[in-house]
XYZ file of C-alpha atoms in Angstrom:
461
model
C -33.036 111.826 -0.235
C -31.008 112.653 2.864
C -27.400 111.631 3.089
C -26.465 108.799 5.489
C -25.179 109.874 8.889
C -21.863 108.393 10.059
C -20.957 108.933 13.712
C -17.425 108.213 14.956
C -16.867 108.135 18.719
C -13.255 108.862 19.652
C -10.381 110.545 17.804
C -7.420 108.440 18.804
C -5.339 106.532 16.270
C -8.282 104.409 15.099
C -10.964 107.111 15.169
C -8.832 109.766 13.506
C -7.751 107.432 10.692
C -11.366 106.310 10.183
C -12.594 109.902 9.922
C -9.809 110.977 7.587
C -10.232 108.010 5.248
C -14.028 108.239 5.213
C -13.953 111.929 4.344
C -11.880 111.028 1.293
C -13.943 108.000 0.264
C -17.422 109.462 0.660
C -16.698 112.954 -0.763
C -19.875 114.690 0.451
C -22.053 111.596 -0.066
C -22.392 111.170 3.707
C -22.530 113.396 6.768
C -19.591 112.489 9.029
C -19.634 113.531 12.691
C -16.743 112.991 15.094
C -17.503 112.996 18.839
C -14.405 113.603 20.976
C -13.605 115.327 24.314
C -10.803 117.422 22.747
C -10.319 119.227 19.449
C -7.050 117.434 18.680
C -5.606 114.040 17.843
C -2.842 113.144 20.302
C 0.264 111.502 18.859
C 0.840 109.443 21.985
C 4.284 107.909 21.180
C 5.970 111.313 21.567
C 4.325 112.123 24.898
C 7.467 111.229 26.934
C 9.332 113.939 25.018
C 6.676 116.455 26.068
C 7.049 115.409 29.700
C 10.831 115.749 29.560
C 10.972 119.141 27.880
C 12.026 118.112 24.370
C 8.787 118.950 22.566
C 6.246 121.713 23.016
C 2.889 120.075 23.922
C 1.222 121.565 20.850
C 3.570 119.570 18.620
C 1.890 116.265 19.501
C -1.642 117.708 19.314
C -2.877 117.657 15.710
C -5.910 119.903 15.115
C -9.061 117.995 14.192
C -10.840 120.912 12.481
C -7.623 121.821 10.683
C -6.959 118.362 9.221
C -10.448 116.848 8.858
C -12.025 119.323 6.454
C -15.265 117.456 5.658
C -15.913 116.173 9.177
C -18.156 117.867 11.751
C -16.560 117.928 15.213
C -18.752 117.691 18.314
C -16.905 118.233 21.596
C -18.112 115.874 24.299
C -17.811 112.547 26.062
C -20.120 109.656 25.197
C -22.223 108.633 28.214
C -24.377 105.915 26.729
C -25.316 104.210 23.473
C -28.747 102.912 22.463
C -28.102 100.438 19.662
C -31.808 99.901 19.004
C -32.668 103.606 18.754
C -29.401 104.356 16.948
C -28.473 107.206 19.269
C -25.462 108.222 21.357
C -25.816 110.352 24.481
C -23.001 112.713 25.365
C -22.000 115.525 27.717
C -20.191 118.562 26.348
C -17.331 120.406 28.123
C -19.812 122.775 29.809
C -21.948 119.988 31.253
C -24.815 120.151 28.775
C -26.256 116.856 27.584
C -26.986 116.035 23.992
C -27.946 113.191 21.678
C -26.573 112.274 18.267
C -28.329 109.961 15.826
C -26.600 107.790 13.265
C -27.055 105.403 10.371
C -23.538 104.004 10.829
C -21.652 104.041 14.121
C -17.903 103.604 14.601
C -16.723 103.002 18.165
C -13.069 103.993 18.533
C -13.016 105.022 22.181
C -9.542 103.652 22.904
C -8.184 102.837 26.349
C -7.444 104.217 29.809
C -4.848 103.540 32.507
C -4.778 99.959 33.753
C -5.253 99.702 37.513
C -4.125 96.924 39.826
C -5.431 96.294 43.369
C -2.315 97.644 45.092
C -2.884 99.749 48.232
C -2.174 103.439 47.722
C -1.474 103.335 43.986
C -4.724 105.004 42.921
C -4.115 107.811 45.431
C -0.400 108.440 44.942
C 0.519 107.342 41.397
C -0.049 109.169 38.122
C -0.583 107.643 34.708
C 0.714 108.616 31.309
C -2.114 108.574 28.782
C -2.804 112.232 28.035
C -1.340 115.715 27.710
C -2.486 116.805 31.197
C -0.544 113.935 32.775
C 2.566 114.742 30.738
C 2.389 118.432 31.665
C 1.867 117.536 35.310
C 4.865 115.197 35.310
C 7.083 117.818 33.664
C 6.153 120.414 36.304
C 6.385 117.894 39.124
C 9.841 116.600 38.194
C 11.154 120.138 37.734
C 9.706 121.175 41.086
C 11.204 118.188 42.918
C 14.680 118.980 41.615
C 14.325 122.651 42.550
C 13.103 121.804 46.051
C 15.801 119.155 46.447
C 18.484 121.688 45.506
C 17.226 124.033 48.237
C 16.768 121.352 50.921
C 19.127 121.300 53.908
C 18.138 117.805 55.014
C 19.937 115.043 53.019
C 17.007 112.651 53.483
C 14.502 115.083 52.056
C 16.840 115.916 49.177
C 17.255 112.223 48.366
C 13.529 111.456 48.414
C 12.717 114.413 46.176
C 15.241 113.448 43.502
C 14.199 109.770 43.464
C 11.690 108.874 40.739
C 9.964 105.495 40.428
C 8.496 104.270 37.131
C 6.425 101.077 37.146
C 6.206 99.232 33.843
C 9.143 98.503 31.530
C 7.176 98.484 28.295
C 7.531 101.137 25.604
C 6.166 104.057 27.592
C 7.801 103.276 30.931
C 11.191 102.612 29.362
C 11.099 105.889 27.420
C 9.969 107.863 30.491
C 12.791 106.448 32.632
C 15.476 106.821 29.939
C 14.544 110.355 28.998
C 13.695 111.300 32.576
C 17.235 110.506 33.737
C 18.604 112.710 30.959
C 16.214 115.536 31.857
C 16.991 115.577 35.573
C 20.754 115.301 34.993
C 20.449 118.396 32.831
C 18.416 120.183 35.505
C 21.033 119.649 38.205
C 23.739 121.170 36.029
C 22.162 124.556 36.669
C 20.844 123.684 40.145
C 23.408 121.361 41.740
C 22.195 119.117 44.512
C 23.901 119.353 47.855
C 25.822 116.511 49.451
C 27.033 115.297 46.038
C 23.744 113.632 45.177
C 22.466 112.727 41.718
C 18.874 112.211 40.560
C 17.905 108.550 40.746
C 15.378 106.837 38.499
C 14.069 103.336 39.224
C 12.373 101.243 36.538
C 10.333 98.332 37.899
C 8.512 95.471 36.205
C 7.472 91.930 37.050
C 8.667 90.848 33.590
C 12.061 89.141 33.314
C 13.492 91.829 31.024
C 13.024 95.350 29.741
C 10.784 95.692 26.672
C 9.640 92.051 26.666
C 7.704 92.717 23.424
C 10.954 93.288 21.500
C 13.653 90.944 20.296
C 15.870 89.894 23.186
C 18.928 91.546 21.614
C 17.118 94.889 21.477
C 15.909 94.401 25.019
C 19.460 93.896 26.247
C 20.650 96.901 24.225
C 17.972 99.149 25.757
C 18.809 97.935 29.249
C 22.499 98.713 28.718
C 21.586 102.278 27.724
C 19.418 102.637 30.831
C 22.057 101.319 33.198
C 24.807 103.379 31.581
C 22.774 106.516 32.242
C 22.289 105.508 35.852
C 18.736 104.158 35.791
C 18.220 101.493 38.469
C 16.517 98.682 36.521
C 14.696 96.156 38.732
C 13.156 93.273 36.819
C 10.909 90.816 38.656
C 10.014 93.592 41.093
C 6.971 95.800 41.476
C 5.128 97.925 44.030
C 3.452 96.301 47.013
C 2.130 99.514 48.566
C 2.333 103.230 47.837
C 2.253 106.042 50.413
C 2.783 109.793 50.412
C 6.374 109.277 51.549
C 7.399 106.444 49.224
C 6.739 102.970 47.889
C 7.162 99.523 49.399
C 8.563 97.122 46.813
C 7.661 93.465 46.489
C 11.206 92.522 47.542
C 10.646 94.246 50.898
C 12.641 97.436 50.256
C 11.022 100.796 51.034
C 12.020 103.571 48.624
C 11.648 107.157 49.805
C 10.170 109.098 46.900
C 7.598 111.739 46.014
C 7.137 110.470 42.449
C 5.397 107.307 41.252
C 4.704 107.057 37.504
C 2.307 104.271 36.513
C 3.010 102.767 33.075
C 1.901 99.167 33.581
C -0.409 99.118 30.588
C -3.905 100.032 29.499
C -7.437 98.673 29.668
C -10.344 99.242 27.271
C -12.538 102.283 27.823
C -15.348 101.358 30.281
C -17.930 102.581 27.738
C -17.682 99.229 25.973
C -19.052 97.433 29.033
C -22.255 99.499 28.913
C -23.282 98.134 25.510
C -24.384 94.764 26.822
C -22.613 92.979 23.974
C -20.064 90.127 24.212
C -16.654 91.257 25.413
C -13.145 89.827 25.440
C -11.394 91.170 28.545
C -13.326 94.400 28.296
C -12.909 94.749 24.526
C -15.965 94.644 22.262
C -15.978 91.529 20.094
C -16.100 92.215 16.360
C -15.732 90.080 13.246
C -12.750 90.300 10.843
C -14.579 93.120 9.036
C -14.702 95.143 12.300
C -18.497 94.833 12.510
C -20.328 94.070 15.752
C -22.161 90.746 15.316
C -25.917 91.273 15.193
C -25.548 94.978 14.396
C -24.595 95.530 10.751
C -24.639 99.294 11.297
C -22.090 99.270 14.144
C -18.319 99.002 13.715
C -15.511 99.084 16.283
C -11.735 99.420 16.014
C -8.708 100.341 18.094
C -7.929 99.410 21.691
C -11.601 99.004 22.610
C -12.234 96.325 19.966
C -11.279 92.663 20.086
C -10.307 92.134 16.449
C -9.544 88.533 15.375
C -5.956 87.995 14.295
C -6.372 86.055 11.069
C -2.700 85.063 11.069
C -3.027 83.552 14.562
C -6.424 81.837 14.750
C -8.074 82.009 18.154
C -6.244 85.177 19.198
C -6.916 88.898 18.914
C -4.709 91.738 17.728
C -2.854 93.464 20.580
C -3.717 96.947 21.843
C -1.078 98.979 20.018
C -1.107 102.245 18.083
C 0.140 100.440 14.986
C -2.906 98.158 14.925
C -5.312 100.983 15.770
C -3.986 103.147 12.931
C -4.356 100.409 10.328
C -7.701 99.211 11.666
C -9.014 102.754 11.219
C -8.270 102.614 7.502
C -9.931 99.214 7.059
C -12.895 100.293 9.166
C -13.436 103.359 6.982
C -13.385 101.236 3.835
C -15.910 98.799 5.294
C -18.235 101.559 6.491
C -18.108 103.078 3.019
C -18.755 99.639 1.478
C -21.860 99.264 3.648
C -23.137 102.429 1.940
C -22.408 101.081 -1.529
C -19.020 102.761 -1.979
C -16.279 100.275 -2.809
C -15.943 96.782 -1.378
C -15.211 95.622 2.136
C -12.150 93.735 3.290
C -11.076 91.775 6.357
C -8.421 93.195 8.637
C -4.981 91.696 8.157
C -1.778 93.207 9.416
C 1.865 92.776 8.600
C 4.109 93.642 11.519
C 6.383 96.515 10.510
C 8.404 96.379 13.732
C 8.626 98.715 16.693
C 10.679 101.712 17.721
C 11.626 102.972 21.190
C 13.229 106.400 21.602
C 15.649 106.406 24.532
C 16.581 110.072 24.127
C 19.583 111.760 22.563
C 21.216 109.522 19.986
C 20.009 106.293 21.579
C 17.060 104.128 20.550
C 16.020 100.542 19.945
C 14.214 99.548 16.765
C 13.467 96.542 14.594
C 12.087 97.885 11.307
C 10.858 94.956 9.187
C 12.497 92.611 11.688
C 15.981 94.127 11.397
C 17.330 94.854 14.914
C 19.014 98.252 15.285
C 20.430 100.174 18.218
C 22.338 103.392 18.841
C 22.451 106.185 16.274
C 20.986 104.162 13.340
C 18.033 103.183 15.513
C 17.570 106.792 16.631
C 17.497 107.957 13.000
C 14.967 105.270 12.058
C 12.853 106.009 15.128
C 12.557 109.723 14.488
C 12.076 109.186 10.777
C 9.246 106.764 11.532
C 7.526 109.248 13.859
C 7.771 112.055 11.304
C 6.307 109.808 8.609
C 3.526 108.516 10.874
C 2.385 111.876 12.229
C -0.604 113.313 10.335
C 0.551 116.888 10.970
C 3.051 119.176 12.745
C 6.030 117.417 11.167
C 8.065 120.554 10.522
C 7.420 121.856 14.041
C 8.453 118.542 15.612
C 11.644 118.407 13.543
C 12.405 122.018 14.517
C 12.001 121.214 18.215
C 14.357 118.243 17.856
C 16.931 120.460 16.179
C 16.666 123.132 18.873
C 16.960 120.514 21.618
C 20.161 119.248 20.021
C 21.862 122.672 20.056
C 20.256 124.562 22.952
C 19.668 123.793 26.643
C 16.119 122.879 27.573
C 13.818 125.455 29.109
C 13.043 123.996 32.517
C 10.329 126.071 34.177
C 7.166 125.217 36.071
C 4.031 126.380 34.288
C 1.733 125.429 37.170
C -1.161 124.610 34.847
C -1.960 121.092 36.083
C -2.184 120.104 39.737
C -1.908 116.633 41.203
C -5.597 116.227 42.074
C -6.672 117.153 38.529
C -4.987 114.110 36.927
C -6.101 111.117 39.023
C -4.855 107.711 37.956
C -8.379 106.304 38.092
C -9.938 108.319 35.290
C -12.054 107.288 32.313
C -10.875 110.430 30.498
C -7.087 110.829 30.878
C -7.125 113.303 27.991
C -8.961 115.816 30.196
C -7.668 117.462 33.360
C -10.194 117.945 36.137
C -10.831 121.587 36.959
C -12.684 123.230 39.874
C -16.377 123.482 39.174
C -16.313 121.173 36.167
C -19.400 119.005 35.577
C -19.278 115.780 37.519
C -16.418 116.874 39.760
C -16.180 118.368 43.198
C -13.822 121.314 43.559
C -11.324 120.932 46.395
C -12.828 123.883 48.240
C -16.228 122.164 48.384
C -14.920 118.786 49.387
C -13.867 117.644 52.798
C -10.798 119.552 54.015
C -7.610 118.106 52.598
C -4.625 117.512 54.868
C -1.909 120.085 54.434
C 1.125 118.559 52.698
C 4.289 118.699 54.819
C 6.002 121.144 52.461
C 3.106 123.617 52.517
C 3.441 123.729 56.292
C 6.942 125.018 55.659
C 5.788 127.718 53.262
C 6.466 126.027 49.891
C 4.043 125.283 47.106
C 4.628 121.526 46.872
C 1.874 119.624 45.099
C 1.562 116.545 47.254
């Protein structure tokens, strides 16, 4: 008798945890296949430290083949799912199409950048959901400081060293806090003319920074930001974005070449193609993470609307903490459907949140205990080391080196602006010339020459 086939789509927090737990529970009694565009699990909470030169990008990329020993990895992106035929169509990195069958399906496709109908944002802003975007931002920020240091015109210097971050949640706050530190360090070796200093703006329509946290922690984080020089603008957002800057909702126009979009996420569009009931783009499941009407299909993570049993009528929020724990429960329930163990409903106890503000500053509320400063920083980094499924020693070594040595600020030139569009269903992949489904710049309509290229520089507009 053939072994049951389990197919997991997506290797984010939920998909990775599902695969890892299932491989332990089934122990060769099932064939487990993981379909994912990359061969690594991305530890997303440390991505700001990659963008700001603290961590090597490989530190936050945990090898799937190296840590999931009894799981078959198939590289590709899911294009469509036939629930009746029990098949998933996919396209591999070289453009070839394939089909995978299953007896049990786990949908853990995650989320993508959330877009708002604001003129110019899709064209001029960049998100922060994958390694390509972090590498692009690191190169871009470094380049702007270097070009600003060489600029003779004060206006051009000012616009290049002005950085706008939209969204004062966890990601946006960390990007702005650590970005100000990074650029201040850059100008120590490449001083700006006219006595200028890099300027970071953090915008949000919310009334305060980190509205998800306790108000005391929110105020503490804002004090750290303002002390470093970050211009925090609450109740303010972007009305329009252009190549030369952004128009704010309060009427001010900010000259800048950098707009980082951290306003939130939305479920992967794949969920909409299933034709099943959705909750704001998330696939509705029962407390056991099963899709109603399809006992062989499970869903977890950001793409699933999981009932919050402690708050009837609501659904668990789209956070890494929920995705990680849902993956474990999902694996147990999939195994139970095959006669291994018993199933359980998803319940979650909030363990608190941590926000790394760089250096010795952080905000955290482990188990509801509010912390700030050095104690919070210690808890935050300890939490990340405990939560990471690999690379712990390498991450700790990078933190130690960053504490005693200056950062290596160089442009690698690996990711260009056009290859990481904000409007992308696959932020984990950078677009490359000639890739399937894309049009290389040389074959497209001629692009306007950026102003700086007319002057002989290599600015990535």
